[in-house]
mmCIF file of C-alpha atoms and ligand atoms in Angstrom:
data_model
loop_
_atom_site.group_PDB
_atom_site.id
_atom_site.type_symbol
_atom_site.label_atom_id
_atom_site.label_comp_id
_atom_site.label_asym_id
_atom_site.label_seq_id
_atom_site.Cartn_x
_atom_site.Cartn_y
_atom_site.Cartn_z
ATOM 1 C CA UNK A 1 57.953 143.929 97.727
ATOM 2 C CA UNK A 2 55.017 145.438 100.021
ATOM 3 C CA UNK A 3 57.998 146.652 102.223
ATOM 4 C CA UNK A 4 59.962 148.127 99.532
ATOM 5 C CA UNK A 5 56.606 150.282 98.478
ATOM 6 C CA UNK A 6 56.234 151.103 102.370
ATOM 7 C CA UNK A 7 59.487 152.223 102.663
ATOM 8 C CA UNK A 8 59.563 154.240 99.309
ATOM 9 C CA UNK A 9 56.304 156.005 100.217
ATOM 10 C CA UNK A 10 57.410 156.917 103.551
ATOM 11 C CA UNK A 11 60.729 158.423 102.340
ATOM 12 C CA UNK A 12 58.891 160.092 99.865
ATOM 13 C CA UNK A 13 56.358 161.355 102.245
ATOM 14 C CA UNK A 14 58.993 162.827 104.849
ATOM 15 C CA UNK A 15 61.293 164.290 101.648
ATOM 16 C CA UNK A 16 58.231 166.386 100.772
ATOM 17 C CA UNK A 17 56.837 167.457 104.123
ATOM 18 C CA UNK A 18 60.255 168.191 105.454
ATOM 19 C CA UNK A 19 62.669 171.518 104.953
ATOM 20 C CA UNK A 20 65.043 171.250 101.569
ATOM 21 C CA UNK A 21 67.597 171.191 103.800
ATOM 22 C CA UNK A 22 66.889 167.869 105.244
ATOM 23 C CA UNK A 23 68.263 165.103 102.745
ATOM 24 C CA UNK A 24 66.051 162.844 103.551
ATOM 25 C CA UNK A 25 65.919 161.220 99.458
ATOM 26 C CA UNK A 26 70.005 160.551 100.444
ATOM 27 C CA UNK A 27 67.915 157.433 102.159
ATOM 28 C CA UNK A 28 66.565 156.036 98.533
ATOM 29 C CA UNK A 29 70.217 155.250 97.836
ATOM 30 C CA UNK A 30 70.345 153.126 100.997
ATOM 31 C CA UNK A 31 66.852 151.420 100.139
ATOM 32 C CA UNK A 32 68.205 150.502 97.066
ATOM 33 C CA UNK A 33 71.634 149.075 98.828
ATOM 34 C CA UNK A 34 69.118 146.807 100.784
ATOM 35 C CA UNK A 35 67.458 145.144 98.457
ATOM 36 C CA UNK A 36 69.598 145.288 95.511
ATOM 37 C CA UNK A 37 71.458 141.992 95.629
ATOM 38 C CA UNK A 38 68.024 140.439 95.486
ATOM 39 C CA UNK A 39 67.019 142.355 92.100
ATOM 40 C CA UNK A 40 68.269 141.621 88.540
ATOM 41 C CA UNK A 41 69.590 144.213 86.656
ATOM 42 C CA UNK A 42 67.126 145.843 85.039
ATOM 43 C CA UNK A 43 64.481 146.014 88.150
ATOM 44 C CA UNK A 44 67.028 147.493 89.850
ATOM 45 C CA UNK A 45 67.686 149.984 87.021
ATOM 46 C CA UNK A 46 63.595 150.759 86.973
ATOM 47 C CA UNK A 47 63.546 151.204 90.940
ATOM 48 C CA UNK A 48 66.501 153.606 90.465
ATOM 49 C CA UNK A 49 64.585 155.123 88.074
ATOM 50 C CA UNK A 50 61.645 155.798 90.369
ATOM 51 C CA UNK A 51 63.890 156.872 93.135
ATOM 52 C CA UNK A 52 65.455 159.516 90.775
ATOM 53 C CA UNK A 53 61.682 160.902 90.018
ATOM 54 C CA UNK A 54 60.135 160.779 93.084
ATOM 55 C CA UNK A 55 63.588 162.955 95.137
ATOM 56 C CA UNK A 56 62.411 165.473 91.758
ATOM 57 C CA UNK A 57 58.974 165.176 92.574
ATOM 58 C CA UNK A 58 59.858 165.949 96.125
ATOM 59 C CA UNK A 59 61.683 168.895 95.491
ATOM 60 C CA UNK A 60 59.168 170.434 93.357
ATOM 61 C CA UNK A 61 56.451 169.931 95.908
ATOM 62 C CA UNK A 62 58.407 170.592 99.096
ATOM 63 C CA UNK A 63 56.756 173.552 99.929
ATOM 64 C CA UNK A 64 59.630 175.495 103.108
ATOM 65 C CA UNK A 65 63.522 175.803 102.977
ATOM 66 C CA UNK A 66 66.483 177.381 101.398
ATOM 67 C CA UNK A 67 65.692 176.704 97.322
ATOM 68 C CA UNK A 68 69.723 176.587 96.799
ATOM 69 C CA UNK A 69 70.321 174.321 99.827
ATOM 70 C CA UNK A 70 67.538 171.934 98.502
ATOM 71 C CA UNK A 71 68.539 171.821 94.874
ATOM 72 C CA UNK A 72 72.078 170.425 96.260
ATOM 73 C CA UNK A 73 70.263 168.425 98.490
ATOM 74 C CA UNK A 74 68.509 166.797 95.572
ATOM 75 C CA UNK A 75 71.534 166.812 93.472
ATOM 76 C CA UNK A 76 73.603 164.457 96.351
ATOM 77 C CA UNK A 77 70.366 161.923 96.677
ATOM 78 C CA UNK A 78 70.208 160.897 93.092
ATOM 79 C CA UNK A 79 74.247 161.379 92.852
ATOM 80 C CA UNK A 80 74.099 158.849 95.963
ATOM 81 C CA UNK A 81 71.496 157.228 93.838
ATOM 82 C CA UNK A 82 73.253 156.859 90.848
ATOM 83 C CA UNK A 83 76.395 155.616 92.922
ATOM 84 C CA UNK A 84 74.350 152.978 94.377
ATOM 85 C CA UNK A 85 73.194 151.318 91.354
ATOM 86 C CA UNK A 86 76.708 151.696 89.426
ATOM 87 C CA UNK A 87 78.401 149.631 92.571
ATOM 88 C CA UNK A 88 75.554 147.065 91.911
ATOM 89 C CA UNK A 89 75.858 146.542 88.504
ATOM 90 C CA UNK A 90 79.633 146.122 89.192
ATOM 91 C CA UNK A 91 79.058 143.402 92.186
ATOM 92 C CA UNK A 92 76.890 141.572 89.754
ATOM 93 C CA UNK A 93 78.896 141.589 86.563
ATOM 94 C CA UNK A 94 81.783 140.402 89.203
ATOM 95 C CA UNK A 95 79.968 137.913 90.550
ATOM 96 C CA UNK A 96 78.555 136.097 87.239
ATOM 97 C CA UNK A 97 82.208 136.667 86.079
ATOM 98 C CA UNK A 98 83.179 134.185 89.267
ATOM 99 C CA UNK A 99 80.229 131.566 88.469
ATOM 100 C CA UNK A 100 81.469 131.675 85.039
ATOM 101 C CA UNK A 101 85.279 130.588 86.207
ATOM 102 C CA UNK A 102 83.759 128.417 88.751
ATOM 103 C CA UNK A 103 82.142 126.134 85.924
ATOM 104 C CA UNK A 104 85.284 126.568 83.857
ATOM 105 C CA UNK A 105 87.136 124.937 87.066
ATOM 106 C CA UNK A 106 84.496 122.125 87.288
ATOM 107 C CA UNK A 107 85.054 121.268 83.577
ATOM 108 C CA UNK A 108 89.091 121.706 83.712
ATOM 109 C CA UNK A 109 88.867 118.930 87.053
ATOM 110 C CA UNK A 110 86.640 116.762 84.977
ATOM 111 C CA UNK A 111 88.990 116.522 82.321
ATOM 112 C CA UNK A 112 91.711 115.946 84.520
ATOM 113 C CA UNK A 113 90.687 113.509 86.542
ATOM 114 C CA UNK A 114 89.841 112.224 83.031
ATOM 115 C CA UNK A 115 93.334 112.158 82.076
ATOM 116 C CA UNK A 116 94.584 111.157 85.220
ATOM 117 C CA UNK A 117 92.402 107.727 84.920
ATOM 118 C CA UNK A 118 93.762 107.125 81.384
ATOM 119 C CA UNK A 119 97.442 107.925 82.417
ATOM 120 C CA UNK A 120 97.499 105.557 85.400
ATOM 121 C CA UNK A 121 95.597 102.565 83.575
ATOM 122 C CA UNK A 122 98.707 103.584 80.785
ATOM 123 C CA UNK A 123 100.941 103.523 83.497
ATOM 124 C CA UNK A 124 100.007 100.601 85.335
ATOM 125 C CA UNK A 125 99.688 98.065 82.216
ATOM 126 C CA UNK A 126 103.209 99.015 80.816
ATOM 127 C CA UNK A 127 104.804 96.643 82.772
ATOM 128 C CA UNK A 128 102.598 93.599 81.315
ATOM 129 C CA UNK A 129 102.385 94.726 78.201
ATOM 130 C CA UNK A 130 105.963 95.301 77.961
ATOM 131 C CA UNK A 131 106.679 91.275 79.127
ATOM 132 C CA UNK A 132 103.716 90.234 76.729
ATOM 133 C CA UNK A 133 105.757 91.738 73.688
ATOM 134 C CA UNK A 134 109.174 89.571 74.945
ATOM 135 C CA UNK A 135 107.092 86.405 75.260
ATOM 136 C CA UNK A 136 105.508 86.875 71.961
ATOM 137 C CA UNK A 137 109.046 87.620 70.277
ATOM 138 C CA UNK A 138 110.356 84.415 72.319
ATOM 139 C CA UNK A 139 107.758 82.581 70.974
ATOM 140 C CA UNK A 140 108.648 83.495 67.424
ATOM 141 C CA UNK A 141 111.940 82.906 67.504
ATOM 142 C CA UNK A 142 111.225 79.326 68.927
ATOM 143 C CA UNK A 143 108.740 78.614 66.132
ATOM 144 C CA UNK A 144 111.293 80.079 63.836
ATOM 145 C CA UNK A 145 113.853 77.690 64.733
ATOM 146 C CA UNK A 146 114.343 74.557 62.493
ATOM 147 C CA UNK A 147 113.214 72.419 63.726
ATOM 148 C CA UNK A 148 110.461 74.629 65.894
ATOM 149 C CA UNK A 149 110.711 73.676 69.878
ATOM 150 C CA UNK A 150 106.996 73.571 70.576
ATOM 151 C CA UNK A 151 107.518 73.265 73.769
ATOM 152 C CA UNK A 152 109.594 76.227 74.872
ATOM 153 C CA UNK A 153 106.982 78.278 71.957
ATOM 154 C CA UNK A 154 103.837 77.011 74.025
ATOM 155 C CA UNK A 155 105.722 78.380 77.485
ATOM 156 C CA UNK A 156 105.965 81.601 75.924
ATOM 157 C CA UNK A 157 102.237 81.414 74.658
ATOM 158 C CA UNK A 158 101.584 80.656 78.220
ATOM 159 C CA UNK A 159 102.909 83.448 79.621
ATOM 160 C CA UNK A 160 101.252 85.709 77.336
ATOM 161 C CA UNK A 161 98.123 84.112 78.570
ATOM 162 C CA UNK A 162 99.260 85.037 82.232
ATOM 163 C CA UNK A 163 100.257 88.841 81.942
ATOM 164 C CA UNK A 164 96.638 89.102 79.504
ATOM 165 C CA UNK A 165 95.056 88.389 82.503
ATOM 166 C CA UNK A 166 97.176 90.407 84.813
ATOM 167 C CA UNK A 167 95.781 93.230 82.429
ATOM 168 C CA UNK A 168 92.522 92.748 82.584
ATOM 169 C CA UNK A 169 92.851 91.976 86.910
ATOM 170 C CA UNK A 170 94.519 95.777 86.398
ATOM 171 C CA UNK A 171 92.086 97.196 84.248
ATOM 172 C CA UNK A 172 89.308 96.028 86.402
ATOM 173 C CA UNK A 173 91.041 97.405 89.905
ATOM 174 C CA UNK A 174 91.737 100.889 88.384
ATOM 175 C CA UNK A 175 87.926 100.905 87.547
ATOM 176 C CA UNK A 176 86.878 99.682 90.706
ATOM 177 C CA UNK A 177 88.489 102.538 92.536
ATOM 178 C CA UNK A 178 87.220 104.771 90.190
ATOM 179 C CA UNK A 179 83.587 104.249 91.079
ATOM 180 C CA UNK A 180 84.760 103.877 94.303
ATOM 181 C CA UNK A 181 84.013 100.252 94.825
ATOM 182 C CA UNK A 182 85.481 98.995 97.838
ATOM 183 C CA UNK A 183 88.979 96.426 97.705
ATOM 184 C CA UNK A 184 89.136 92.827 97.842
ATOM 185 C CA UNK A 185 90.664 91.646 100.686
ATOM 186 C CA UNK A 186 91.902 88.561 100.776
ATOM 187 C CA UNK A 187 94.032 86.414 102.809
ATOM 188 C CA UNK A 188 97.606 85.813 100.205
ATOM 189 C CA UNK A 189 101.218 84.875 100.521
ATOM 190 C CA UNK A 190 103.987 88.370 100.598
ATOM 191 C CA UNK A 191 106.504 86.366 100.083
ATOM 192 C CA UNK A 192 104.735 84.459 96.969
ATOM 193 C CA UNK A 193 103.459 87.757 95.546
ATOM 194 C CA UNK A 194 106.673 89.182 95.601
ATOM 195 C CA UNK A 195 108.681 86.022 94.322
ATOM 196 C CA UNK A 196 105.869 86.832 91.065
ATOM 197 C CA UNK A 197 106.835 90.264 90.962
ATOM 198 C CA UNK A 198 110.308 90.299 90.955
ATOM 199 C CA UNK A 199 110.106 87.899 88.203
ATOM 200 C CA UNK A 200 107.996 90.618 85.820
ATOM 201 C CA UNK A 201 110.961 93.116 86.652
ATOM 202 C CA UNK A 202 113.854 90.421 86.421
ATOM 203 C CA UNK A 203 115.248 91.273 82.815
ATOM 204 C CA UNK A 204 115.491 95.266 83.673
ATOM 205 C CA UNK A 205 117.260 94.260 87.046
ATOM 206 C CA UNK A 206 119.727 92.389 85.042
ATOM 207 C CA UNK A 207 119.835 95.238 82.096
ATOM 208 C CA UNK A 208 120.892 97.614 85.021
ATOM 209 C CA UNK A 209 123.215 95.387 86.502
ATOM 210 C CA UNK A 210 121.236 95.768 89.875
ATOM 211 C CA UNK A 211 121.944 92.664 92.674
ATOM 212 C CA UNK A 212 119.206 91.732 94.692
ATOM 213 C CA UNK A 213 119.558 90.786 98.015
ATOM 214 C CA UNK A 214 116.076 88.887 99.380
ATOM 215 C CA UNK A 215 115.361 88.411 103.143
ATOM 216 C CA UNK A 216 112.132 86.809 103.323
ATOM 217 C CA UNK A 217 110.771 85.549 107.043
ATOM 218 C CA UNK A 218 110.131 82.148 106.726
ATOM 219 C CA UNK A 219 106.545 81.000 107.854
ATOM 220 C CA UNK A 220 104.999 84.500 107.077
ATOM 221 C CA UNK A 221 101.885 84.723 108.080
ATOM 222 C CA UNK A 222 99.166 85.385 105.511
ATOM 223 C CA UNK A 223 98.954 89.117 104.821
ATOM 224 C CA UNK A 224 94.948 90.370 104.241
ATOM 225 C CA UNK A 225 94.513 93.018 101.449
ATOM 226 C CA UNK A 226 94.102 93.064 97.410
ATOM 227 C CA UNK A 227 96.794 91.111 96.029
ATOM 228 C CA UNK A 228 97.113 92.901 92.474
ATOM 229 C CA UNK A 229 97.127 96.222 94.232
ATOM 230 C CA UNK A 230 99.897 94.580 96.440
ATOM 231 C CA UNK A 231 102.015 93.305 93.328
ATOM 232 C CA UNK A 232 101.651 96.841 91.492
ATOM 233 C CA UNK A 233 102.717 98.996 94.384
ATOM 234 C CA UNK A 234 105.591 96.216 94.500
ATOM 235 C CA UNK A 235 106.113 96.727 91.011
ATOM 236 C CA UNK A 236 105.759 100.693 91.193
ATOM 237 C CA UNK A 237 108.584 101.176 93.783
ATOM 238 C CA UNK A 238 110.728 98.796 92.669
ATOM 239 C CA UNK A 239 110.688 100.441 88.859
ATOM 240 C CA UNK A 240 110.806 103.592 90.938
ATOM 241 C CA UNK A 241 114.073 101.872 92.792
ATOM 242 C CA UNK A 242 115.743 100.760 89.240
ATOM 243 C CA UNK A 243 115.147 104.391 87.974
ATOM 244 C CA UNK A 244 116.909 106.305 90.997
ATOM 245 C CA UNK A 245 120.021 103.470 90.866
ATOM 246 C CA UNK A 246 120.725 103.976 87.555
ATOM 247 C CA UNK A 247 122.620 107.362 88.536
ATOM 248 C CA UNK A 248 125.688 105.479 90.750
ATOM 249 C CA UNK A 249 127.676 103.012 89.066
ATOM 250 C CA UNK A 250 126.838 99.625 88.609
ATOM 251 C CA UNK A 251 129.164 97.941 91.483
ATOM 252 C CA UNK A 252 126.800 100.325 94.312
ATOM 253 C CA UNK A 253 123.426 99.361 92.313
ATOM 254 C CA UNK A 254 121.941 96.678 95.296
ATOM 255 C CA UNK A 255 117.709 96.402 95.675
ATOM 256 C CA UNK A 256 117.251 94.760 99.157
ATOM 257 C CA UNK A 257 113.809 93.031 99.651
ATOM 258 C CA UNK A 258 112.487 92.060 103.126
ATOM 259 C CA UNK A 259 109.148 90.681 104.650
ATOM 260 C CA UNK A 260 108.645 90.786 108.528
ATOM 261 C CA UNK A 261 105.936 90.463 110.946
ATOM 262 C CA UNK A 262 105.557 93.931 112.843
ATOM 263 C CA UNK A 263 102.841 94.306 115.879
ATOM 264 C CA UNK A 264 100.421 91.493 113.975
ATOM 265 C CA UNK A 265 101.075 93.342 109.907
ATOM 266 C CA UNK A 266 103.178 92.021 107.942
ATOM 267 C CA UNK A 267 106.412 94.901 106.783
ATOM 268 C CA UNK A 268 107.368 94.266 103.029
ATOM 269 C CA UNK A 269 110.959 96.536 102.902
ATOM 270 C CA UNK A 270 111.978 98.071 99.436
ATOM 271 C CA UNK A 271 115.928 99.572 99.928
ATOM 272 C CA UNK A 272 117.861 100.607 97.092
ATOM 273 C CA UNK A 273 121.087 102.627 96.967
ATOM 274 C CA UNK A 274 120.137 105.191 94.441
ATOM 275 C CA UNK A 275 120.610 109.045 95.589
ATOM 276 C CA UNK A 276 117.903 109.138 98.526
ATOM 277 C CA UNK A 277 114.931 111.308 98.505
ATOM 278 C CA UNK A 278 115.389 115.221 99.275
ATOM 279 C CA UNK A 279 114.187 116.631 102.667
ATOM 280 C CA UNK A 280 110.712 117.666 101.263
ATOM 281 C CA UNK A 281 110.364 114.642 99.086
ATOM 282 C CA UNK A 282 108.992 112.615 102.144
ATOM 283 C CA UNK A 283 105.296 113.600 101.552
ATOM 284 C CA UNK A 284 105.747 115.174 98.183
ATOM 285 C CA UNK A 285 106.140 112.469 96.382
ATOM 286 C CA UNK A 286 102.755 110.679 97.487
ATOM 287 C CA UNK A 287 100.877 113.612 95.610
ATOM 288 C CA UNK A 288 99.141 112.942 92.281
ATOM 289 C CA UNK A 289 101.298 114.274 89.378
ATOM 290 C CA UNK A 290 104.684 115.154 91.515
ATOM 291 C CA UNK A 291 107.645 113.886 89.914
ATOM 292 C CA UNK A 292 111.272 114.927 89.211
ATOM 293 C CA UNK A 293 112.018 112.807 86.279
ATOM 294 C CA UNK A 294 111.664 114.236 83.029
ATOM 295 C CA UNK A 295 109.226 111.941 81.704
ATOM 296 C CA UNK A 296 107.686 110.886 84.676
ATOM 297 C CA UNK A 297 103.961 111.072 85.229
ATOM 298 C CA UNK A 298 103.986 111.411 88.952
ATOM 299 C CA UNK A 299 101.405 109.364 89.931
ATOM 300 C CA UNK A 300 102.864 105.591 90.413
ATOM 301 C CA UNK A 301 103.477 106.426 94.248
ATOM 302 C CA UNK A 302 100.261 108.340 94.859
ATOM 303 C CA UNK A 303 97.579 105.255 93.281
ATOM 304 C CA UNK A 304 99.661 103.111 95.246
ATOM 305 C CA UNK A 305 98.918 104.326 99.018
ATOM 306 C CA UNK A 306 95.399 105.328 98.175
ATOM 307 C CA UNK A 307 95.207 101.610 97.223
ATOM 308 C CA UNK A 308 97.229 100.225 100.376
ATOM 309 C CA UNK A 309 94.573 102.424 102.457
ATOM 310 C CA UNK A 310 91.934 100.914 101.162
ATOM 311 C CA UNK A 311 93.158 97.481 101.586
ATOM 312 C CA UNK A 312 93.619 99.052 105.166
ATOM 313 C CA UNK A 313 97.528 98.869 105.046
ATOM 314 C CA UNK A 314 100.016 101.671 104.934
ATOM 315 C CA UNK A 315 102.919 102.710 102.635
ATOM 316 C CA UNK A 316 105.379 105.397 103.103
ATOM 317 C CA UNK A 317 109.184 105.629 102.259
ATOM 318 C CA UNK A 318 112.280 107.962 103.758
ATOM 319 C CA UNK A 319 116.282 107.825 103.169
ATOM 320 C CA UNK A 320 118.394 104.874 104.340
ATOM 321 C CA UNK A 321 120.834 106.167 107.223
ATOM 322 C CA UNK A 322 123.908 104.513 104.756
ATOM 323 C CA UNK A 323 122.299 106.353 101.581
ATOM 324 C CA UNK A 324 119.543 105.601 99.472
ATOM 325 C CA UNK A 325 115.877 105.314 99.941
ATOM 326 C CA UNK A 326 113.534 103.156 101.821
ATOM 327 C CA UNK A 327 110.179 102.255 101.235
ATOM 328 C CA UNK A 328 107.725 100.341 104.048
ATOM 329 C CA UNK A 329 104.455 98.523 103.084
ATOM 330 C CA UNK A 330 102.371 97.267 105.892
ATOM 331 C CA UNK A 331 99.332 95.031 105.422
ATOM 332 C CA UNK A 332 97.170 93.877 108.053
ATOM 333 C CA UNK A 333 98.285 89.760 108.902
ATOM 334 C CA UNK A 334 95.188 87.198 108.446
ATOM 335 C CA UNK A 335 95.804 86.682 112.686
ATOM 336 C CA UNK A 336 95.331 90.418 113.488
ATOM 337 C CA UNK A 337 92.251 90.236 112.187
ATOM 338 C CA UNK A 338 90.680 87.513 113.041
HETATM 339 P P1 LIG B 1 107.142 108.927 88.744
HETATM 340 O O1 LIG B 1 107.974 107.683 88.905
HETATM 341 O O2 LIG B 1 106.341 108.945 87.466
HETATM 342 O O3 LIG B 1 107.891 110.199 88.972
HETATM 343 P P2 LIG B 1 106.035 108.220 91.334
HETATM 344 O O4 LIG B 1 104.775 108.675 92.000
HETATM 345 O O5 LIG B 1 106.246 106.754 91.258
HETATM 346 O O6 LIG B 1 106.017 108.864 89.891
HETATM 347 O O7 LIG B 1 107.274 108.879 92.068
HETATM 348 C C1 LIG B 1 107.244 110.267 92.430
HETATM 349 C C2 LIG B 1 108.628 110.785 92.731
HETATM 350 O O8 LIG B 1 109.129 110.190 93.939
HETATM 351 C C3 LIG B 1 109.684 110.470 91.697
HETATM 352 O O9 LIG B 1 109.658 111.384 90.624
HETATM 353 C C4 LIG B 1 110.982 110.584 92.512
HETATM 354 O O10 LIG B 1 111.381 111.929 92.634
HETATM 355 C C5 LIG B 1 110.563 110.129 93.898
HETATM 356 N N1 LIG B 1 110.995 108.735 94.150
HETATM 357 C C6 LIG B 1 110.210 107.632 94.135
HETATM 358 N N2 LIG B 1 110.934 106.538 94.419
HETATM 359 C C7 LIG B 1 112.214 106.936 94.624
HETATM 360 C C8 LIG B 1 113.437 106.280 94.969
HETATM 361 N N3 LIG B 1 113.514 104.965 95.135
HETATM 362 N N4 LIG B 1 114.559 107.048 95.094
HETATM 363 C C9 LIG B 1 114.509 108.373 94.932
HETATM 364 N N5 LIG B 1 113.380 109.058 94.620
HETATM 365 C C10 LIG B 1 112.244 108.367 94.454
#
């Protein structure tokens, strides 16, 4: 502020000692450029106004110089003046228009990252809640019958029981990556894991008329990671696999499982013979909310590898070289780590 009083004094001073044809007010305008962005609107408006008086002031007092040359003189300074503070105003309305949008982008990611949470935990508890609803019409149907077969009723009940808790084990991963916690990892069987899996998806492989060839490595070492996450990515790509085969004809419709040990992880391998991915599909389709099915949600393959990562595994998928597509899910072996 001191300078700013300095420099307006000193402009004045050398406006009114000097010839009207030296401009020297033109340098009020540049003052004002200076310091502007630092001023709110209506200080700068005031110092304008100041500026504006003083070049008059100037001219009225400057005592030498051609009286026509001077009045143009003055006429350019608070012109330049003038300019100055319009150009402000403008950068400032502009830039309080971009803060504005900038909080309107904060509040549109909030709410979809809001959505996004409810849509996965929607998408990842279909599958159970989808069995639970067979097992408790199985169950009624056994009580139904005359007389009622407890036993194959309490089996059902029992399986209820199981996919209940496979919700809440769900529930409680999707919230623990939400705040970020960090993945159990835990030494568990692939080949058990998937033998549980396959079972969930059993009466839509059969609905689609989809063979499945298994080619699990005996003696498989104990893979290390989060064994829900496991068992939903498994479930993910192999609804994903179901989905893409249901476009060729039932006689082509084969889902080939295998489990290998590669450098010290242990390989799960997901092959179907649906249509294959597209060239740009490779990485596309591991983005949040990328899909090309009509009512997909995009988002099955993309909360799958951020949860292989942070069991430290891997997870990626191509096309088969005899058609179809190909998906590889590594996990760390119990061995390799130790
Ligand atoms: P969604 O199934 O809701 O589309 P995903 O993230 O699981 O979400 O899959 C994203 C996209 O990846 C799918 O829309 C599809 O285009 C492609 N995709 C996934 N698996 C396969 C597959 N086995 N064969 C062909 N395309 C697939």
């Amino acid at each position: 502020m001191p300078l700013l009083i300095v420099g307006i004094g000193l402009i004045f001073l050398l406006d009114t000692l000097t010839h009207y044809e030296v401009a020297v007010a033109v340098f009020y305008a540049v003052l004002i450029l200076a310091v502007g962005s630092r001023l709110s609107r209506a200080s700068l408006l005031r110092l304008a106004i100041v500026c504006v008086f003083l070049t008059v002031f100037s001219f009225l007092l400057t005592p030498t110089g051609n009286l026509g040359t001077g009045l143009i003189n003055t006429g350019i300074s608070i012109a330049a003046i003038a300019l100055i503070v319009h150009v402000h105003a403008k950068i400032q309305a502009a830039q309080q228009q971009a803060q504005a949008a900038q909080q309107q982008l904060a509040r549109l990611t909030q709410v979809q990252s809001l959505a996004g949470l409810s849509s996965s935990i929607a998408h990842e508890i279909n599958q159970p809640l989808g069995a639970m609803l067979t097992s408790a019409q199985a169950c009624q149907r056994w009580l139904a019958q005359e007389p009622p077969n407890v036993l194959k009723a309490s089996q059902s009940a029992n399986r209820i029981v199981q996919d209940a808790d496979r919700v809440s084990a769900i529930i409680a991963r999707v919230r623990s990556l939400t705040q970020g916690e960090q993945i159990q990892r835990e030494a568990f069987d692939m080949n058990v894991a998937l033998g549980e899996t396959l079972l969930l998806c059993q009466p839509e492989l059969q609905a689609q008329k989809i063979s499945v060839k298994t080619n699990l490595m005996v003696q498989l070492p104990m893979a290390l990671g989060d064994q829900v996450s496991f068992q939903q990515t498994l479930g993910n790509l192999l609804l994903n696999a179901i989905e893409a085969m249901a476009s060729v004809p039932p006689q082509f419709r084969v889902l080939h499982l295998a489990t290998s040990i590669e450098d010290d992880s242990i390989l799960l391998t997901v092959a179907d013979t649906g249509p294959g991915l597209l060239a740009e599909q490779e990485q596309q389709m591991f983005e949040a909310f990328w899909t090309t099915k009509r009512k997909g949600m995009g988002i099955g393959l993309s909360i799958s590898r951020s949860m292989i990562e942070a069991a430290g595994g891997q997870l990626w998928g191509n096309n088969r070289r005899d058609g179809g597509a190909v998906f590889y899910l590594r996990l760390p072996s119990v061995k390799k780590e130790e």
